[in-house]
PDB file of C-alpha atoms and ligand atoms in Angstrom:
ATOM      1  CA  MET H  56      22.752   9.428  -1.305  1.00  0.00           C
ATOM      2  CA  ASP H  57      20.732   6.237  -1.394  1.00  0.00           C
ATOM      3  CA  THR H  58      19.573   5.784   2.223  1.00  0.00           C
ATOM      4  CA  ASN H  59      17.388   2.687   1.389  1.00  0.00           C
ATOM      5  CA  ARG H  60      18.607  -0.059   3.630  1.00  0.00           C
ATOM      6  CA  LEU H  61      16.575  -2.760   2.030  1.00  0.00           C
ATOM      7  CA  SER H  62      17.656  -4.630  -1.088  1.00  0.00           C
ATOM      8  CA  LYS H  63      15.219  -4.612  -3.884  1.00  0.00           C
ATOM      9  CA  PRO H  64      14.285  -8.287  -3.422  1.00  0.00           C
ATOM     10  CA  ILE H  65      13.667  -7.623   0.289  1.00  0.00           C
ATOM     11  CA  GLU H  66      11.501  -4.631  -0.369  1.00  0.00           C
ATOM     12  CA  ASP H  67       9.526  -6.452  -2.855  1.00  0.00           C
ATOM     13  CA  ILE H  68       8.959  -9.536  -0.777  1.00  0.00           C
ATOM     14  CA  LEU H  69       7.960  -7.359   2.177  1.00  0.00           C
ATOM     15  CA  ASN H  70       5.562  -5.446  -0.009  1.00  0.00           C
ATOM     16  CA  LYS H  71       3.928  -8.768  -0.913  1.00  0.00           C
ATOM     17  CA  GLN H  72       3.512  -9.419   2.424  1.00  0.00           C
ATOM     18  CA  VAL H  73       1.811  -5.786   3.023  1.00  0.00           C
ATOM     19  CA  LYS H  74      -0.840  -7.165   0.533  1.00  0.00           C
ATOM     20  CA  LYS H  75      -1.126 -10.608   2.123  1.00  0.00           C
ATOM     21  CA  GLU H  76      -1.907  -8.980   5.398  1.00  0.00           C
ATOM     22  CA  ALA H  77      -4.701  -6.692   3.833  1.00  0.00           C
ATOM     23  CA  ASP H  78      -6.023  -9.558   1.966  1.00  0.00           C
ATOM     24  CA  ALA H  79      -6.259 -11.675   5.131  1.00  0.00           C
ATOM     25  CA  ALA H  80      -8.068  -8.693   6.803  1.00  0.00           C
ATOM     26  CA  GLN H  81     -10.491  -8.989   4.109  1.00  0.00           C
ATOM     27  CA  ILE H  82     -10.866 -12.742   4.455  1.00  0.00           C
ATOM     28  CA  TYR H  83     -11.592 -12.494   8.078  1.00  0.00           C
ATOM     29  CA  LEU H  84     -14.011  -9.495   7.585  1.00  0.00           C
ATOM     30  CA  SER H  85     -16.021 -11.570   4.999  1.00  0.00           C
ATOM     31  CA  TYR H  86     -16.178 -14.575   7.203  1.00  0.00           C
ATOM     32  CA  ALA H  87     -17.101 -12.564   9.998  1.00  0.00           C
ATOM     33  CA  ILE H  88     -20.195 -11.053   8.148  1.00  0.00           C
ATOM     34  CA  TRP H  89     -21.130 -14.704   7.138  1.00  0.00           C
ATOM     35  CA  ALA H  90     -21.055 -15.920  10.589  1.00  0.00           C
ATOM     36  CA  ASP H  91     -23.025 -12.891  11.850  1.00  0.00           C
ATOM     37  CA  SER H  92     -25.664 -13.614   9.143  1.00  0.00           C
ATOM     38  CA  GLU H  93     -25.870 -17.304  10.026  1.00  0.00           C
ATOM     39  CA  GLY H  94     -26.582 -16.414  13.490  1.00  0.00           C
ATOM     40  CA  TYR H  95     -23.260 -17.112  14.990  1.00  0.00           C
ATOM     41  CA  ALA H  96     -22.575 -13.747  16.887  1.00  0.00           C
ATOM     42  CA  GLY H  97     -19.758 -15.246  19.015  1.00  0.00           C
ATOM     43  CA  VAL H  98     -17.502 -16.502  16.118  1.00  0.00           C
ATOM     44  CA  ALA H  99     -18.406 -13.267  14.201  1.00  0.00           C
ATOM     45  CA  ASN H 100     -17.071 -11.206  17.186  1.00  0.00           C
ATOM     46  CA  LEU H 101     -13.815 -13.032  17.123  1.00  0.00           C
ATOM     47  CA  LEU H 102     -13.356 -12.831  13.286  1.00  0.00           C
ATOM     48  CA  PHE H 103     -14.462  -9.131  13.259  1.00  0.00           C
ATOM     49  CA  ARG H 104     -11.578  -8.487  15.916  1.00  0.00           C
ATOM     50  CA  HIS H 105      -9.009 -10.799  14.133  1.00  0.00           C
ATOM     51  CA  SER H 106      -9.529  -8.743  10.836  1.00  0.00           C
ATOM     52  CA  GLY H 107      -8.385  -5.677  12.902  1.00  0.00           C
ATOM     53  CA  GLU H 108      -5.311  -7.689  13.897  1.00  0.00           C
ATOM     54  CA  GLU H 109      -4.503  -8.664  10.302  1.00  0.00           C
ATOM     55  CA  ARG H 110      -4.627  -4.933   9.470  1.00  0.00           C
ATOM     56  CA  ASN H 111      -2.264  -4.135  12.315  1.00  0.00           C
ATOM     57  CA  HIS H 112       0.107  -6.838  10.832  1.00  0.00           C
ATOM     58  CA  MET H 113      -0.100  -4.859   7.540  1.00  0.00           C
ATOM     59  CA  MET H 114       0.716  -1.607   9.234  1.00  0.00           C
ATOM     60  CA  LYS H 115       3.636  -3.356  11.015  1.00  0.00           C
ATOM     61  CA  VAL H 116       5.240  -4.240   7.770  1.00  0.00           C
ATOM     62  CA  ILE H 117       4.498  -0.896   6.145  1.00  0.00           C
ATOM     63  CA  GLU H 118       6.264   0.873   9.018  1.00  0.00           C
ATOM     64  CA  TYR H 119       9.114  -1.361   8.931  1.00  0.00           C
ATOM     65  CA  ILE H 120       9.703  -0.726   5.163  1.00  0.00           C
ATOM     66  CA  GLN H 121       9.374   3.054   5.711  1.00  0.00           C
ATOM     67  CA  GLN H 122      11.679   2.893   8.562  1.00  0.00           C
ATOM     68  CA  ARG H 123      14.409   1.283   6.534  1.00  0.00           C
ATOM     69  CA  GLY H 124      14.251   3.819   3.934  1.00  0.00           C
ATOM     70  CA  GLY H 125      12.198   1.706   1.467  1.00  0.00           C
ATOM     71  CA  LYS H 126       8.860   2.541   0.089  1.00  0.00           C
ATOM     72  CA  ALA H 127       5.677   0.739   0.921  1.00  0.00           C
ATOM     73  CA  LYS H 128       3.231  -0.053  -1.947  1.00  0.00           C
ATOM     74  CA  ILE H 129      -0.573  -0.188  -1.557  1.00  0.00           C
ATOM     75  CA  THR H 130      -2.188  -2.281  -4.393  1.00  0.00           C
ATOM     76  CA  ALA H 131      -5.590  -3.531  -5.128  1.00  0.00           C
ATOM     77  CA  LEU H 132      -6.878  -6.192  -2.870  1.00  0.00           C
ATOM     78  CA  ALA H 133      -8.046  -9.697  -3.855  1.00  0.00           C
ATOM     79  CA  ALA H 134     -11.608 -10.517  -3.703  1.00  0.00           C
ATOM     80  CA  PRO H 135     -12.500 -12.567  -0.726  1.00  0.00           C
ATOM     81  CA  PRO H 136     -13.359 -16.079  -1.011  1.00  0.00           C
ATOM     82  CA  LYS H 137     -16.982 -17.235  -1.399  1.00  0.00           C
ATOM     83  CA  ASP H 138     -18.994 -18.016   1.845  1.00  0.00           C
ATOM     84  CA  PRO H 139     -18.235 -21.205   3.831  1.00  0.00           C
ATOM     85  CA  LYS H 140     -20.769 -23.971   3.825  1.00  0.00           C
ATOM     86  CA  ASN H 141     -20.721 -24.226   7.481  1.00  0.00           C
ATOM     87  CA  LEU H 142     -18.457 -23.738  10.772  1.00  0.00           C
ATOM     88  CA  GLN H 143     -16.340 -26.746   9.818  1.00  0.00           C
ATOM     89  CA  GLU H 144     -15.399 -25.174   6.392  1.00  0.00           C
ATOM     90  CA  CYS H 145     -15.086 -21.843   7.714  1.00  0.00           C
ATOM     91  CA  PHE H 146     -12.345 -22.716  10.276  1.00  0.00           C
ATOM     92  CA  GLU H 147     -10.737 -25.227   7.923  1.00  0.00           C
ATOM     93  CA  LYS H 148     -10.360 -22.425   5.328  1.00  0.00           C
ATOM     94  CA  ILE H 149      -8.857 -19.981   7.924  1.00  0.00           C
ATOM     95  CA  PHE H 150      -6.414 -22.697   9.008  1.00  0.00           C
ATOM     96  CA  GLN H 151      -5.235 -23.167   5.523  1.00  0.00           C
ATOM     97  CA  HIS H 152      -5.123 -19.430   5.143  1.00  0.00           C
ATOM     98  CA  GLU H 153      -2.762 -19.153   8.158  1.00  0.00           C
ATOM     99  CA  VAL H 154      -0.403 -21.998   7.107  1.00  0.00           C
ATOM    100  CA  ASP H 155      -0.117 -20.298   3.792  1.00  0.00           C
ATOM    101  CA  ASN H 156       0.787 -17.072   5.531  1.00  0.00           C
ATOM    102  CA  SER H 157       3.369 -18.769   7.855  1.00  0.00           C
ATOM    103  CA  GLU H 158       4.960 -20.067   4.671  1.00  0.00           C
ATOM    104  CA  ALA H 159       5.251 -16.590   3.195  1.00  0.00           C
ATOM    105  CA  ILE H 160       6.771 -15.221   6.464  1.00  0.00           C
ATOM    106  CA  TYR H 161       9.434 -18.170   6.164  1.00  0.00           C
ATOM    107  CA  GLU H 162      10.216 -17.117   2.763  1.00  0.00           C
ATOM    108  CA  ILE H 163      10.959 -13.555   4.037  1.00  0.00           C
ATOM    109  CA  VAL H 164      13.023 -14.948   6.801  1.00  0.00           C
ATOM    110  CA  TYR H 165      14.834 -17.360   4.375  1.00  0.00           C
ATOM    111  CA  LEU H 166      15.676 -14.427   1.907  1.00  0.00           C
ATOM    112  CA  SER H 167      16.841 -12.142   4.568  1.00  0.00           C
ATOM    113  CA  GLN H 168      19.291 -14.919   5.930  1.00  0.00           C
ATOM    114  CA  LYS H 169      20.651 -15.538   2.516  1.00  0.00           C
ATOM    115  CA  GLU H 170      21.425 -11.756   2.071  1.00  0.00           C
ATOM    116  CA  LYS H 171      22.626 -11.434   5.559  1.00  0.00           C
ATOM    117  CA  ASP H 172      20.051  -8.715   6.131  1.00  0.00           C
ATOM    118  CA  TRP H 173      19.903  -9.222   9.897  1.00  0.00           C
ATOM    119  CA  ALA H 174      17.467  -6.340  10.652  1.00  0.00           C
ATOM    120  CA  THR H 175      14.896  -7.887   8.469  1.00  0.00           C
ATOM    121  CA  TRP H 176      15.667 -11.411   9.774  1.00  0.00           C
ATOM    122  CA  ASN H 177      15.166  -9.856  13.195  1.00  0.00           C
ATOM    123  CA  PHE H 178      11.865  -8.201  12.140  1.00  0.00           C
ATOM    124  CA  GLY H 179      10.750 -11.489  10.627  1.00  0.00           C
ATOM    125  CA  GLN H 180      11.042 -13.247  13.916  1.00  0.00           C
ATOM    126  CA  TRP H 181       8.080 -11.320  15.418  1.00  0.00           C
ATOM    127  CA  PHE H 182       5.811 -12.767  12.688  1.00  0.00           C
ATOM    128  CA  VAL H 183       7.240 -16.148  13.135  1.00  0.00           C
ATOM    129  CA  LYS H 184       6.102 -16.363  16.594  1.00  0.00           C
ATOM    130  CA  GLU H 185       2.776 -14.739  15.723  1.00  0.00           C
ATOM    131  CA  GLN H 186       2.106 -17.301  13.249  1.00  0.00           C
ATOM    132  CA  ILE H 187       2.562 -19.990  15.767  1.00  0.00           C
ATOM    133  CA  GLU H 188      -0.122 -18.287  17.905  1.00  0.00           C
ATOM    134  CA  GLU H 189      -2.493 -17.807  14.875  1.00  0.00           C
ATOM    135  CA  GLU H 190      -2.169 -21.319  13.803  1.00  0.00           C
ATOM    136  CA  THR H 191      -2.768 -22.399  17.406  1.00  0.00           C
ATOM    137  CA  LEU H 192      -6.007 -20.186  17.711  1.00  0.00           C
ATOM    138  CA  VAL H 193      -7.701 -21.825  14.641  1.00  0.00           C
ATOM    139  CA  MET H 194      -6.351 -25.134  15.647  1.00  0.00           C
ATOM    140  CA  ASN H 195      -8.300 -24.632  19.021  1.00  0.00           C
ATOM    141  CA  LEU H 196     -11.416 -23.598  17.128  1.00  0.00           C
ATOM    142  CA  LEU H 197     -11.313 -26.811  15.239  1.00  0.00           C
ATOM    143  CA  ASP H 198     -10.713 -28.898  18.343  1.00  0.00           C
ATOM    144  CA  LYS H 199     -13.620 -27.270  20.083  1.00  0.00           C
ATOM    145  CA  LEU H 200     -15.724 -27.810  17.189  1.00  0.00           C
ATOM    146  CA  LYS H 201     -14.796 -31.478  16.963  1.00  0.00           C
ATOM    147  CA  VAL H 202     -15.898 -32.011  20.545  1.00  0.00           C
ATOM    148  CA  ALA H 203     -19.095 -30.268  20.018  1.00  0.00           C
ATOM    149  CA  GLY H 204     -19.832 -33.036  17.467  1.00  0.00           C
ATOM    150  CA  GLY H 205     -18.114 -31.805  14.368  1.00  0.00           C
ATOM    151  CA  PRO H 206     -20.401 -32.172  11.334  1.00  0.00           C
ATOM    152  CA  ASN H 207     -22.968 -33.885  13.563  1.00  0.00           C
ATOM    153  CA  ALA H 208     -23.084 -31.147  16.154  1.00  0.00           C
ATOM    154  CA  THR H 209     -26.625 -30.262  17.457  1.00  0.00           C
ATOM    155  CA  SER H 210     -28.002 -26.644  17.388  1.00  0.00           C
ATOM    156  CA  GLU H 211     -27.707 -26.703  21.303  1.00  0.00           C
ATOM    157  CA  SER H 212     -24.013 -27.430  21.300  1.00  0.00           C
ATOM    158  CA  LEU H 213     -23.210 -25.000  18.416  1.00  0.00           C
ATOM    159  CA  LEU H 214     -24.985 -22.293  20.409  1.00  0.00           C
ATOM    160  CA  TYR H 215     -22.943 -23.050  23.518  1.00  0.00           C
ATOM    161  CA  LEU H 216     -19.794 -23.199  21.443  1.00  0.00           C
ATOM    162  CA  ASP H 217     -20.527 -19.973  19.743  1.00  0.00           C
ATOM    163  CA  GLU H 218     -21.146 -18.150  23.190  1.00  0.00           C
ATOM    164  CA  LYS H 219     -17.662 -19.684  24.424  1.00  0.00           C
ATOM    165  CA  ILE H 220     -15.885 -18.464  21.175  1.00  0.00           C
ATOM    166  CA  GLY H 221     -17.354 -15.036  21.682  1.00  0.00           C
ATOM    167  CA  GLN H 222     -15.787 -14.799  25.104  1.00  0.00           C
ATOM    168  CA  GLN H 223     -12.337 -15.867  24.049  1.00  0.00           C
ATOM    169  CA  GLU H 224      -9.180 -13.686  23.226  1.00  0.00           C
ATOM    170  CA  ASP H 225      -8.002 -13.861  19.756  1.00  0.00           C
ATOM    171  CA  ASP H 226      -4.418 -14.321  20.961  1.00  0.00           C
ATOM    172  CA  ALA H 227      -3.570 -17.713  22.187  1.00  0.00           C
ATOM    173  CA  ASP H 228      -1.673 -17.954  25.512  1.00  0.00           C
ATOM    174  CA  PHE H 229       1.378 -20.094  25.678  1.00  0.00           C
ATOM    175  CA  ALA H 230       2.558 -21.672  28.896  1.00  0.00           C
ATOM    176  CA  ARG H 231       6.150 -20.883  27.791  1.00  0.00           C
ATOM    177  CA  ASP H 232       5.491 -17.238  27.721  1.00  0.00           C
ATOM    178  CA  ALA H 233       4.248 -17.308  31.456  1.00  0.00           C
ATOM    179  CA  SER H 234       6.788 -15.723  33.900  1.00  0.00           C
ATOM    180  CA  VAL H 235       6.635 -14.512  37.414  1.00  0.00           C
ATOM    181  CA  ALA H 236       5.384 -11.125  36.508  1.00  0.00           C
ATOM    182  CA  ASN H 237       2.978 -12.620  33.993  1.00  0.00           C
ATOM    183  CA  PRO H 238       1.959 -15.979  35.553  1.00  0.00           C
TER     184      PRO H 238
HETATM  185 FE1  FEO Z  13      -1.381 -11.758   9.902  1.00  0.00          FE
HETATM  186 FE2  FEO Z  13      -3.275 -14.407  10.382  1.00  0.00          FE
HETATM  187  O1  FEO Z  13      -1.579 -13.589  10.022  1.00  0.00           O
END
């Protein structure tokens, strides 16, 4: 008896996402190492932690595929991109990466809707929300860098910014998520 509750196209697109999240973990890891080498310990801290979060995303998709009777696939990873020239490029590249990842998530949700696979549609919603947070996190980094002077930022303002970034959580908080229990 076939107990796989995922169609072949859904299983394939989810497995594509497994690789995408694993690749993302590598991208954050390589940028974290770059930031650390450049002396941006705070940014490196955030990026190292975020690399772990991407790996957790990968695990979440693997668990779902297995839970639904499919089979998750582990494949070779893409080489990480070359080092950015500066913090501006680092944050811009990360932002573009997150937007691309959001598009990939939307494809999963779109396909699951087309197939009336409501379990996968529901699973995809967690990632839709997560991607809003991820994009916001990087937008905030770009905003902070802009206030610090962007391409003309002084060493002092970059040092201050790096310290601040090192202290922040890697998940953005939203006012709409606030409640009485969690103000
Ligand atoms: Fe797993 Fe940054 O998205």
